[in-house]
PDB file of C-alpha atoms in Angstrom:
ATOM      1  CA  GLN A   1      23.247  18.594 -57.017  1.00 91.00           C
ATOM      2  CA  VAL A   2      24.627  15.595 -54.908  1.00 94.00           C
ATOM      3  CA  GLN A   3      23.473  12.366 -55.669  1.00 97.00           C
ATOM      4  CA  LEU A   4      24.319   8.943 -53.912  1.00 97.00           C
ATOM      5  CA  ILE A   5      23.304   5.759 -55.813  1.00 97.00           C
ATOM      6  CA  GLU A   6      23.412   2.387 -54.057  1.00 96.00           C
ATOM      7  CA  SER A   7      23.591  -0.821 -55.920  1.00 96.00           C
ATOM      8  CA  GLY A   8      24.568  -4.477 -55.273  1.00 97.00           C
ATOM      9  CA  GLY A   9      21.641  -5.764 -52.866  1.00 96.00           C
ATOM     10  CA  GLY A  10      19.928  -8.818 -53.510  1.00 97.00           C
ATOM     11  CA  LEU A  11      18.730 -12.400 -52.069  1.00 98.00           C
ATOM     12  CA  VAL A  12      21.525 -14.403 -50.308  1.00 98.00           C
ATOM     13  CA  LEU A  13      21.684 -17.435 -48.243  1.00 98.00           C
ATOM     14  CA  ALA A  14      22.900 -17.225 -44.555  1.00 98.00           C
ATOM     15  CA  GLY A  15      26.791 -17.350 -44.570  1.00 98.00           C
ATOM     16  CA  GLY A  16      27.002 -15.843 -47.855  1.00 98.00           C
ATOM     17  CA  SER A  17      28.366 -12.541 -49.050  1.00 98.00           C
ATOM     18  CA  LEU A  18      27.347  -9.438 -50.788  1.00 98.00           C
ATOM     19  CA  ARG A  19      29.152  -6.245 -51.961  1.00 98.00           C
ATOM     20  CA  LEU A  20      27.235  -2.933 -51.982  1.00 98.00           C
ATOM     21  CA  SER A  21      28.390  -0.005 -53.924  1.00 98.00           C
ATOM     22  CA  CYS A  22      27.359   3.755 -53.371  1.00 98.00           C
ATOM     23  CA  ALA A  23      28.387   5.848 -56.467  1.00 98.00           C
ATOM     24  CA  ALA A  24      28.524   9.823 -55.597  1.00 97.00           C
ATOM     25  CA  PHE A  25      27.641  12.327 -57.933  1.00 96.00           C
ATOM     26  CA  GLY A  26      28.089  15.996 -57.973  1.00 95.00           C
ATOM     27  CA  HIS A  27      30.704  16.292 -55.388  1.00 93.00           C
ATOM     28  CA  THR A  28      33.769  14.459 -54.651  1.00 92.00           C
ATOM     29  CA  ILE A  29      33.813  11.986 -51.914  1.00 92.00           C
ATOM     30  CA  SER A  30      37.722  12.071 -51.083  1.00 89.00           C
ATOM     31  CA  THR A  31      37.273  14.446 -48.115  1.00 88.00           C
ATOM     32  CA  ALA A  32      33.739  13.466 -47.114  1.00 92.00           C
ATOM     33  CA  GLY A  33      32.286  11.675 -44.457  1.00 95.00           C
ATOM     34  CA  MET A  34      30.636   8.528 -45.655  1.00 96.00           C
ATOM     35  CA  ALA A  35      28.748   6.088 -43.873  1.00 98.00           C
ATOM     36  CA  TRP A  36      26.287   3.008 -44.310  1.00 98.00           C
ATOM     37  CA  PHE A  37      22.898   2.616 -42.402  1.00 98.00           C
ATOM     38  CA  ARG A  38      20.393  -0.034 -42.611  1.00 98.00           C
ATOM     39  CA  GLN A  39      16.849  -0.210 -41.821  1.00 98.00           C
ATOM     40  CA  ALA A  40      15.199  -3.775 -40.944  1.00 96.00           C
ATOM     41  CA  PRO A  41      11.323  -4.221 -41.079  1.00 91.00           C
ATOM     42  CA  GLY A  42       9.532  -2.572 -38.193  1.00 93.00           C
ATOM     43  CA  LYS A  43      12.865  -0.987 -36.651  1.00 96.00           C
ATOM     44  CA  GLU A  44      14.693   2.165 -36.758  1.00 96.00           C
ATOM     45  CA  ARG A  45      17.527   3.008 -39.227  1.00 97.00           C
ATOM     46  CA  GLU A  46      20.990   1.637 -37.713  1.00 97.00           C
ATOM     47  CA  PHE A  47      24.242   2.973 -38.332  1.00 98.00           C
ATOM     48  CA  LEU A  48      26.715   0.287 -39.638  1.00 98.00           C
ATOM     49  CA  GLY A  49      29.975   2.148 -40.343  1.00 98.00           C
ATOM     50  CA  CYS A  50      31.777   5.150 -41.546  1.00 97.00           C
ATOM     51  CA  ILE A  51      34.890   6.404 -43.306  1.00 95.00           C
ATOM     52  CA  ILE A  52      35.495  10.110 -42.316  1.00 92.00           C
ATOM     53  CA  GLY A  53      38.020  12.547 -44.200  1.00 84.00           C
ATOM     54  CA  ASN A  54      40.838  11.837 -46.242  1.00 79.00           C
ATOM     55  CA  GLY A  55      42.726   9.141 -44.946  1.00 77.00           C
ATOM     56  CA  GLY A  56      40.310   8.086 -42.274  1.00 83.00           C
ATOM     57  CA  ARG A  57      40.065   4.661 -41.004  1.00 89.00           C
ATOM     58  CA  PRO A  58      36.842   2.649 -41.080  1.00 95.00           C
ATOM     59  CA  TYR A  59      34.855   2.599 -37.940  1.00 96.00           C
ATOM     60  CA  TYR A  60      32.068  -0.071 -37.308  1.00 97.00           C
ATOM     61  CA  SER A  61      29.216  -0.652 -35.149  1.00 97.00           C
ATOM     62  CA  ASP A  62      29.407  -3.719 -32.895  1.00 97.00           C
ATOM     63  CA  SER A  63      26.965  -5.733 -34.877  1.00 95.00           C
ATOM     64  CA  VAL A  64      28.806  -5.900 -38.103  1.00 97.00           C
ATOM     65  CA  GLN A  65      32.583  -5.650 -36.880  1.00 97.00           C
ATOM     66  CA  GLY A  66      34.613  -8.255 -38.075  1.00 97.00           C
ATOM     67  CA  ARG A  67      32.007  -9.348 -40.858  1.00 98.00           C
ATOM     68  CA  PHE A  68      31.540  -6.103 -42.931  1.00 98.00           C
ATOM     69  CA  ILE A  69      34.486  -3.926 -44.448  1.00 98.00           C
ATOM     70  CA  MET A  70      33.794  -0.567 -45.712  1.00 97.00           C
ATOM     71  CA  SER A  71      36.285   1.124 -48.316  1.00 95.00           C
ATOM     72  CA  ARG A  72      36.514   4.060 -50.680  1.00 95.00           C
ATOM     73  CA  ASP A  73      37.727   4.407 -54.193  1.00 94.00           C
ATOM     74  CA  ASN A  74      38.441   7.896 -54.843  1.00 93.00           C
ATOM     75  CA  ALA A  75      39.066   7.424 -58.403  1.00 95.00           C
ATOM     76  CA  LYS A  76      35.567   5.825 -58.880  1.00 97.00           C
ATOM     77  CA  ASN A  77      34.116   8.481 -56.281  1.00 96.00           C
ATOM     78  CA  THR A  78      32.588   5.359 -54.700  1.00 97.00           C
ATOM     79  CA  VAL A  79      32.185   3.628 -51.322  1.00 97.00           C
ATOM     80  CA  PHE A  80      31.753   0.118 -51.001  1.00 98.00           C
ATOM     81  CA  LEU A  81      30.607  -2.249 -48.061  1.00 98.00           C
ATOM     82  CA  GLN A  82      31.642  -5.698 -48.235  1.00 98.00           C
ATOM     83  CA  MET A  83      29.266  -7.876 -46.281  1.00 98.00           C
ATOM     84  CA  ASN A  84      30.540 -11.482 -45.331  1.00 98.00           C
ATOM     85  CA  SER A  85      29.051 -14.185 -43.168  1.00 98.00           C
ATOM     86  CA  LEU A  86      25.641 -12.671 -43.585  1.00 98.00           C
ATOM     87  CA  ARG A  87      22.746 -13.728 -41.028  1.00 97.00           C
ATOM     88  CA  PRO A  88      19.079 -13.365 -41.507  1.00 97.00           C
ATOM     89  CA  GLU A  89      19.163 -10.533 -39.000  1.00 96.00           C
ATOM     90  CA  ASP A  90      21.199  -8.471 -41.572  1.00 97.00           C
ATOM     91  CA  THR A  91      17.934  -8.356 -43.602  1.00 97.00           C
ATOM     92  CA  GLY A  92      16.924  -4.648 -44.438  1.00 98.00           C
ATOM     93  CA  VAL A  93      17.126  -1.803 -46.702  1.00 98.00           C
ATOM     94  CA  TYR A  94      20.816  -0.380 -46.759  1.00 98.00           C
ATOM     95  CA  TYR A  95      21.444   3.152 -47.157  1.00 98.00           C
ATOM     96  CA  CYS A  96      24.488   4.996 -48.121  1.00 98.00           C
ATOM     97  CA  ALA A  97      24.979   8.589 -46.506  1.00 98.00           C
ATOM     98  CA  GLY A  98      27.243  11.438 -46.886  1.00 96.00           C
ATOM     99  CA  ASP A  99      28.277  15.008 -45.548  1.00 95.00           C
ATOM    100  CA  PHE A 100      30.865  17.293 -46.967  1.00 92.00           C
ATOM    101  CA  ARG A 101      31.479  19.602 -44.414  1.00 88.00           C
ATOM    102  CA  THR A 102      35.349  19.809 -43.447  1.00 81.00           C
ATOM    103  CA  ARG A 103      35.296  19.598 -39.661  1.00 84.00           C
ATOM    104  CA  TRP A 104      34.151  16.525 -37.838  1.00 87.00           C
ATOM    105  CA  GLY A 105      33.927  15.937 -34.142  1.00 84.00           C
ATOM    106  CA  PRO A 106      33.420  12.322 -32.636  1.00 89.00           C
ATOM    107  CA  ILE A 107      32.664   9.595 -34.854  1.00 89.00           C
ATOM    108  CA  PRO A 108      29.229  10.601 -36.486  1.00 94.00           C
ATOM    109  CA  THR A 109      26.964   7.269 -35.848  1.00 95.00           C
ATOM    110  CA  ASP A 110      23.637   9.689 -36.090  1.00 95.00           C
ATOM    111  CA  GLU A 111      21.784   9.865 -39.001  1.00 96.00           C
ATOM    112  CA  ALA A 112      21.029  13.383 -38.380  1.00 95.00           C
ATOM    113  CA  GLN A 113      24.738  14.020 -39.299  1.00 95.00           C
ATOM    114  CA  TYR A 114      24.453  13.314 -42.780  1.00 97.00           C
ATOM    115  CA  THR A 115      22.920  15.448 -45.395  1.00 96.00           C
ATOM    116  CA  TYR A 116      22.622  13.260 -48.483  1.00 97.00           C
ATOM    117  CA  TRP A 117      21.331   9.944 -48.627  1.00 98.00           C
ATOM    118  CA  GLY A 118      20.984   7.193 -51.308  1.00 97.00           C
ATOM    119  CA  GLN A 119      17.543   5.729 -52.274  1.00 97.00           C
ATOM    120  CA  GLY A 120      18.433   2.493 -50.463  1.00 97.00           C
ATOM    121  CA  THR A 121      19.125  -1.182 -51.493  1.00 97.00           C
ATOM    122  CA  GLN A 122      17.292  -3.992 -50.332  1.00 98.00           C
ATOM    123  CA  VAL A 123      19.284  -6.956 -48.852  1.00 98.00           C
ATOM    124  CA  THR A 124      17.552 -10.242 -47.813  1.00 98.00           C
ATOM    125  CA  VAL A 125      19.310 -12.960 -46.056  1.00 98.00           C
ATOM    126  CA  SER A 126      17.409 -16.393 -45.964  1.00 97.00           C
ATOM    127  CA  SER A 127      18.157 -19.037 -43.403  1.00 93.00           C
TER     128      SER A 127
END
């Protein structure tokens, strides 16, 4: 059974940084498609970024491009989201998502394209 477990959320002042982790259990992530999403209060879940396949380069949404950095440590079977220059509008529940199919088409930004999800971790950015 595959499990994704996020950690690293918390309360931070605007302009600060946080690093989220997503540890995977039950399947290697080295060739997986892994993504981060977030859901702000009263809003739909929003795609933030993904890394697809072995050697794939991160792809980011416009809202976090240049501020967030996604990385993967295959030895630890963990993906990370380094969040810098945080803004109050970055507040929300952050989710790690993954899928282990071997064929991918265009950049998967739709949450329906990911089978496995973590429980979410709260990030609150105060002004």
